[in-house]
Coordinates of C-alpha atoms in Angstrom, one line a residue:
X1 CA 30.9 -44.5 -3.6
X2 CA 31.5 -45.5 0.0
X3 CA 27.9 -44.4 1.3
X4 CA 26.4 -46.1 -1.8
X5 CA 28.1 -49.3 -0.8
X6 CA 27.1 -49.2 2.5
X7 CA 23.6 -48.5 1.7
X8 CA 23.5 -51.5 -0.5
X9 CA 24.5 -53.6 2.4
X10 CA 21.9 -52.3 4.7
X11 CA 19.3 -52.6 2.0
X12 CA 20.1 -56.3 1.7
X13 CA 20.6 -56.1 -1.9
X14 CA 21.4 -59.6 -2.8
X15 CA 23.6 -59.1 -5.8
X16 CA 26.5 -61.2 -6.5
X17 CA 29.2 -58.6 -7.1
X18 CA 30.5 -55.7 -4.8
X19 CA 32.7 -52.8 -5.4
X20 CA 34.9 -52.3 -2.3
X21 CA 37.8 -50.0 -1.5
X22 CA 41.1 -51.5 -0.8
X23 CA 43.9 -49.9 1.5
X24 CA 44.8 -47.7 -1.5
X25 CA 41.4 -46.2 -1.9
X26 CA 40.8 -47.9 -5.4
X27 CA 37.8 -49.8 -6.2
X28 CA 38.1 -53.5 -6.7
X29 CA 35.6 -55.7 -8.1
X30 CA 34.4 -58.4 -5.4
X31 CA 32.3 -61.2 -5.2
X32 CA 30.0 -61.4 -2.3
X33 CA 29.2 -64.6 -0.6
X34 CA 26.4 -64.3 2.1
X35 CA 25.9 -66.2 5.4
X36 CA 23.8 -68.8 4.0
X37 CA 26.4 -70.2 1.7
X38 CA 27.0 -73.8 2.2
X39 CA 30.9 -73.4 2.6
X40 CA 30.5 -71.4 5.9
X41 CA 30.8 -73.5 9.1
X42 CA 29.5 -71.8 12.2
X43 CA 30.1 -73.0 16.0
X44 CA 28.4 -71.3 18.6
X45 CA 24.9 -69.9 19.2
X46 CA 23.9 -67.9 16.5
X47 CA 20.5 -66.5 15.8
X48 CA 19.7 -67.2 12.1
X49 CA 16.1 -65.8 11.8
X50 CA 17.2 -63.3 9.3
X51 CA 19.6 -65.6 7.4
X52 CA 21.7 -62.7 6.0
X53 CA 22.0 -60.8 9.3
X54 CA 23.3 -63.6 11.8
X55 CA 23.1 -62.6 15.4
X56 CA 25.2 -63.8 18.3
X57 CA 26.1 -62.4 21.7
X58 CA 28.5 -65.0 23.6
X59 CA 32.1 -64.9 23.0
X60 CA 33.7 -67.7 21.2
X61 CA 31.5 -67.5 18.2
X62 CA 33.5 -69.1 15.2
X63 CA 33.1 -68.6 11.5
X64 CA 35.1 -70.8 9.2
X65 CA 35.2 -71.3 5.7
X66 CA 37.9 -71.9 2.7
X67 CA 38.2 -69.6 -0.2
X68 CA 40.0 -69.2 -3.6
X69 CA 42.1 -66.3 -4.9
X70 CA 44.4 -64.0 -3.3
X71 CA 42.2 -62.1 -0.7
X72 CA 39.3 -62.2 1.6
X73 CA 37.2 -59.4 3.2
X74 CA 34.5 -59.8 6.2
X75 CA 31.5 -57.7 6.5
X76 CA 29.6 -57.4 9.7
X77 CA 27.1 -54.9 11.4
X78 CA 28.9 -51.6 12.5
X79 CA 30.2 -51.6 16.0
X80 CA 30.0 -55.6 16.0
X81 CA 33.3 -55.2 18.2
X82 CA 36.4 -57.3 17.9
X83 CA 37.5 -60.8 16.5
X84 CA 40.5 -62.6 16.1
X85 CA 41.3 -64.1 12.4
X86 CA 43.7 -66.9 11.4
X87 CA 44.5 -67.4 7.7
X88 CA 45.9 -70.8 6.5
X89 CA 46.8 -71.5 10.0
X90 CA 49.1 -68.7 10.6
X91 CA 49.7 -66.1 13.5
X92 CA 46.3 -65.0 14.8
X93 CA 45.7 -61.1 14.6
X94 CA 43.0 -59.1 16.0
X95 CA 40.5 -57.2 13.8
X96 CA 37.5 -54.9 14.8
X97 CA 34.1 -53.5 13.5
X98 CA 33.7 -50.2 15.4
X99 CA 33.4 -47.5 12.9
X100 CA 33.4 -49.7 9.7
X101 CA 31.7 -52.8 8.1
X102 CA 34.2 -54.2 5.7
X103 CA 37.6 -55.5 7.0
X104 CA 40.1 -56.8 4.9
X105 CA 41.5 -60.4 6.3
X106 CA 44.1 -61.1 3.7
X107 CA 45.4 -59.9 0.6
X108 CA 48.3 -60.7 -2.0
X109 CA 47.9 -64.3 -1.2
X110 CA 49.4 -66.9 -3.7
X111 CA 46.4 -67.6 -5.9
X112 CA 45.1 -70.8 -4.9
X113 CA 42.8 -72.3 -2.2
X114 CA 43.2 -70.8 1.4
X115 CA 41.2 -71.5 4.9
X116 CA 39.9 -69.0 7.3
X117 CA 38.9 -69.0 10.9
X118 CA 37.4 -66.1 12.4
X119 CA 36.6 -65.9 16.3
X120 CA 34.4 -63.4 18.1
X121 CA 36.2 -62.4 21.1
X122 CA 34.1 -60.3 23.3
X123 CA 30.6 -60.1 25.1
X124 CA 27.7 -59.0 22.5
X125 CA 24.8 -58.9 24.8
X126 CA 24.6 -54.9 24.4
X127 CA 25.9 -54.4 20.6
X128 CA 24.6 -57.4 19.2
X129 CA 27.1 -58.3 16.5
X130 CA 25.8 -59.4 13.1
X131 CA 27.8 -61.3 10.4
X132 CA 26.8 -60.2 6.9
X133 CA 29.2 -62.3 4.7
X134 CA 32.4 -62.7 2.8
X135 CA 34.0 -60.9 -0.1
X136 CA 36.4 -62.7 -2.5
X137 CA 38.2 -61.7 -5.8
X138 CA 35.8 -61.7 -8.6
X139 CA 35.4 -64.9 -10.2
X140 CA 36.8 -66.8 -7.3
X141 CA 34.7 -68.7 -4.7
X142 CA 34.1 -70.1 -1.1
X143 CA 35.0 -73.8 -0.6
X144 CA 34.3 -76.2 2.5
X145 CA 36.4 -75.3 5.4
X146 CA 38.8 -78.3 6.2
X147 CA 40.1 -77.4 9.4
X148 CA 36.9 -77.9 11.6
X149 CA 37.5 -80.2 14.6
X150 CA 35.2 -83.3 15.2
X151 CA 35.6 -83.4 18.8
X152 CA 33.2 -80.9 20.8
X153 CA 33.2 -79.0 24.3
X154 CA 30.7 -76.6 25.6
X155 CA 32.1 -74.2 28.0
X156 CA 29.4 -72.5 30.5
X157 CA 31.0 -69.8 32.8
X158 CA 31.4 -66.1 33.8
X159 CA 34.1 -63.6 33.2
X160 CA 36.9 -66.0 33.4
X161 CA 35.8 -68.0 30.8
X162 CA 35.1 -64.6 28.8
X163 CA 38.5 -63.4 28.9
X164 CA 37.4 -60.3 30.8
X165 CA 40.7 -58.0 30.9
X166 CA 42.9 -60.7 29.9
X167 CA 44.9 -58.4 28.0
X168 CA 45.3 -55.5 30.7
X169 CA 48.6 -54.7 32.3
X170 CA 47.6 -54.9 35.9
X171 CA 44.8 -55.2 38.2
X172 CA 44.4 -51.4 38.6
X173 CA 42.8 -51.5 35.1
X174 CA 39.2 -51.6 34.6
X175 CA 36.9 -53.5 32.0
X176 CA 37.1 -52.2 28.7
X177 CA 36.3 -54.0 25.1
X178 CA 40.0 -53.8 23.9
X179 CA 41.3 -55.7 26.8
X180 CA 38.8 -58.5 26.7
X181 CA 39.8 -61.6 24.6
X182 CA 38.3 -64.9 24.6
X183 CA 41.1 -66.3 22.3
X184 CA 43.5 -66.6 24.9
X185 CA 41.5 -67.9 27.7
X186 CA 41.8 -71.1 29.4
X187 CA 38.9 -72.2 27.6
X188 CA 40.0 -71.5 24.0
X189 CA 43.5 -72.9 24.8
X190 CA 42.3 -76.0 26.0
X191 CA 40.1 -76.5 23.0
X192 CA 42.9 -75.6 20.8
X193 CA 45.3 -78.2 22.7
X194 CA 42.6 -80.9 22.3
X195 CA 41.6 -80.2 18.8
X196 CA 38.2 -79.5 19.8
X197 CA 35.6 -77.2 18.9
X198 CA 34.1 -75.0 21.6
X199 CA 30.5 -73.6 22.0
X200 CA 30.8 -70.9 24.8
X201 CA 27.8 -69.7 27.0
X202 CA 29.4 -67.2 29.4
X203 CA 28.7 -63.8 30.7
X204 CA 30.6 -61.8 33.2
X205 CA 29.2 -61.4 36.4
X206 CA 26.8 -64.4 36.0
X207 CA 26.1 -67.2 38.5
X208 CA 23.9 -70.2 38.9
X209 CA 21.7 -68.3 41.2
X210 CA 23.0 -65.0 41.8
X211 CA 25.4 -62.4 40.2
X212 CA 28.4 -60.5 41.3
X213 CA 27.4 -58.6 44.5
X214 CA 23.8 -59.4 44.0
X215 CA 21.3 -60.2 46.9
X216 CA 21.8 -63.2 48.8
X217 CA 18.4 -64.5 47.6
X218 CA 19.5 -64.6 44.1
X219 CA 18.9 -62.7 41.1
X220 CA 15.8 -63.3 38.8
X221 CA 18.1 -63.7 35.8
X222 CA 21.1 -66.1 36.1
X223 CA 22.7 -68.7 34.1
X224 CA 19.6 -71.1 34.6
X225 CA 17.3 -68.5 33.4
X226 CA 19.7 -67.9 30.4
X227 CA 21.0 -71.3 29.4
X228 CA 17.9 -72.2 27.0
X229 CA 18.2 -69.0 25.0
X230 CA 20.3 -68.4 21.9
X231 CA 21.0 -64.7 22.9
X232 CA 22.0 -63.6 26.3
X233 CA 18.9 -61.6 28.0
X234 CA 16.6 -62.4 25.1
X235 CA 14.1 -65.4 25.7
X236 CA 12.3 -64.8 22.4
X237 CA 14.8 -67.1 20.4
X238 CA 15.4 -70.7 22.2
X239 CA 18.4 -72.4 21.3
X240 CA 17.9 -75.6 19.2
X241 CA 20.2 -78.0 21.3
X242 CA 20.1 -80.3 18.4
X243 CA 22.2 -78.0 16.5
X244 CA 25.5 -78.9 18.6
X245 CA 25.8 -81.9 20.8
X246 CA 29.0 -81.7 23.3
X247 CA 31.2 -84.7 23.9
X248 CA 31.8 -82.6 27.1
X249 CA 30.4 -79.9 29.2
X250 CA 32.7 -77.8 31.4
X251 CA 30.9 -75.6 33.9
X252 CA 32.9 -73.2 35.7
X253 CA 30.5 -70.9 37.8
X254 CA 29.9 -70.1 41.5
X255 CA 32.6 -67.4 41.8
X256 CA 30.2 -64.5 41.5
X257 CA 27.5 -66.4 43.5
X258 CA 30.1 -66.6 46.5
X259 CA 31.3 -62.9 46.0
X260 CA 30.8 -60.0 48.4
X261 CA 28.5 -61.0 51.3
X262 CA 28.7 -64.6 50.2
X263 CA 26.2 -67.1 49.1
X264 CA 23.1 -68.8 50.6
X265 CA 24.6 -72.4 50.7
X266 CA 21.1 -74.0 49.9
X267 CA 20.3 -71.8 47.0
X268 CA 23.7 -72.0 45.7
X269 CA 23.4 -75.8 45.7
X270 CA 19.9 -75.8 44.1
X271 CA 21.3 -73.4 41.7
X272 CA 24.0 -75.8 40.8
X273 CA 21.4 -78.8 40.7
X274 CA 19.1 -77.0 38.4
X275 CA 21.9 -76.1 35.9
X276 CA 23.2 -80.0 36.1
X277 CA 19.6 -81.0 35.2
X278 CA 19.3 -78.8 32.2
X279 CA 22.7 -79.8 30.9
X280 CA 22.0 -83.2 31.4
X281 CA 18.4 -83.2 29.9
X282 CA 20.0 -81.9 26.6
X283 CA 22.9 -84.1 26.5
X284 CA 22.3 -87.5 28.0
X285 CA 25.6 -89.0 26.9
X286 CA 28.1 -85.8 27.8
X287 CA 30.3 -86.1 30.5
X288 CA 30.0 -83.0 32.8
X289 CA 32.8 -81.3 34.6
X290 CA 32.2 -78.9 37.4
X291 CA 35.2 -76.3 37.1
X292 CA 36.2 -74.6 40.4
X293 CA 37.8 -71.1 39.2
X294 CA 40.9 -69.4 40.1
X295 CA 39.6 -66.3 41.6
X296 CA 38.3 -67.8 44.8
X297 CA 39.9 -68.4 48.5
X298 CA 39.2 -68.9 52.0
X299 CA 35.2 -69.2 52.8
X300 CA 34.4 -68.1 49.2
X301 CA 36.5 -71.3 47.8
X302 CA 35.2 -73.6 50.4
X303 CA 31.7 -72.6 49.7
X304 CA 32.0 -72.9 45.9
X305 CA 33.9 -76.6 45.9
X306 CA 31.1 -77.9 48.7
X307 CA 28.4 -76.9 46.4
X308 CA 30.1 -78.5 43.5
X309 CA 31.4 -81.7 45.3
X310 CA 27.5 -82.1 46.6
X311 CA 26.2 -81.8 43.2
X312 CA 28.6 -84.3 41.6
X313 CA 27.6 -86.6 44.6
X314 CA 24.0 -85.9 44.1
X315 CA 24.4 -86.9 40.4
X316 CA 26.1 -90.1 41.2
X317 CA 23.2 -91.1 43.4
X318 CA 20.9 -90.6 40.9
X319 CA 23.1 -93.3 38.8
X320 CA 24.6 -90.5 36.5
X321 CA 28.4 -91.6 37.0
X322 CA 29.4 -89.1 34.2
X323 CA 29.6 -85.7 36.6
X324 CA 33.2 -84.7 37.6
X325 CA 35.1 -82.3 39.5
X326 CA 38.3 -80.2 38.9
X327 CA 39.7 -77.3 40.7
X328 CA 42.1 -74.9 39.3
X329 CA 44.9 -73.7 41.3
X330 CA 44.1 -70.4 42.8
X331 CA 46.1 -67.4 41.4
X332 CA 48.3 -65.6 43.8
X333 CA 49.7 -62.7 41.7
X334 CA 52.8 -64.5 41.0
X335 CA 51.8 -64.4 37.1
X336 CA 50.1 -61.1 37.3
X337 CA 46.5 -60.2 37.0
X338 CA 44.2 -58.8 34.4
X339 CA 41.8 -55.7 34.8
X340 CA 40.0 -55.9 38.2
X341 CA 41.9 -58.8 39.6
X342 CA 40.9 -61.2 36.9
X343 CA 43.3 -63.9 35.7
X344 CA 46.0 -62.5 33.5
X345 CA 47.0 -64.1 30.2
X346 CA 49.7 -66.1 31.8
X347 CA 47.3 -67.3 34.4
X348 CA 45.1 -68.6 31.8
X349 CA 47.9 -70.2 30.1
X350 CA 48.5 -71.9 33.4
X351 CA 45.0 -73.0 33.7
X352 CA 44.9 -74.3 30.3
X353 CA 48.1 -76.2 31.0
X354 CA 46.3 -77.9 34.1
X355 CA 43.0 -78.7 32.4
X356 CA 44.0 -79.9 29.2
X357 CA 45.7 -83.3 30.5
X358 CA 42.9 -83.7 32.9
X359 CA 40.2 -83.8 30.2
X360 CA 42.5 -85.6 27.8
X361 CA 42.8 -88.8 30.2
X362 CA 39.0 -88.4 31.0
X363 CA 38.0 -88.2 27.3
X364 CA 40.8 -90.6 26.2
X365 CA 41.6 -87.8 23.7

């Protein structure tokens, strides 16, 4: 039966009833609701050219819906990775689509109306995760999500924003998918603190002109080349910027540009200016904040700060007064480290506690 079911999903059979196995191995009649259902709300860059197989690569993708009945199941492509799920505002829990295509999010709830939020927490540029829909009790339905914030932030960043190694026990650990978790990053925490949506465009190792340990002359692929795309490293699908208009854009880059051999100061500045122009061209009324991450110190830190300061000054000289600067406190190990010397979960919490009041005042939120 299980193989038949998976075959049905893969064949895109748009039936309205689906027989799934519960945790006891018994067949339970379910109703399927496909990604096109009007009651499913999406936040983030998602490719919808195949409306029943929604593809995404960036962390922080959110899927929200309401549902009636006592249970909710989610279906994705196999090996779609890790997500954090929340039911009725309860404690978040991690789920995974590694060797499976259907995961139970809720069961044995009081029969009534409930809310669900699911957040993708990894980096999917290699696995290309896909969302295929939800299952509810037979005869029940999806209803509109009522917990979607109206405030909107866009975060552009690198491994810090992605949550690289945030669940690792020490700096001695190297990257694994299991210890990456966007949900606990400064970006996700800040958005929740401010009751705001968060659209994320971030990739570990990326810079405005140069990747980690890349040539000082720059890499052909960088945030400036990828920013227009819906999917990372795929220029076939261009992002429709009208689908999400943020009130605020936070750019946390420069750490990788200034890594190892250091950055070419002119190329670094030009990279920041180019990204500023891209962002401003799409969002003429958003406030833009250039963030200096917590992983830099010494010459590396001064180089990044100078490039950001000069970029902000440049914008002001052009008459754009809505570009700002903010520096996180450099981490010193007192709050531990994540994998490969990245910020720990406690460090991310500190960063959010620094950034939240600054943005709250800036935005009058």
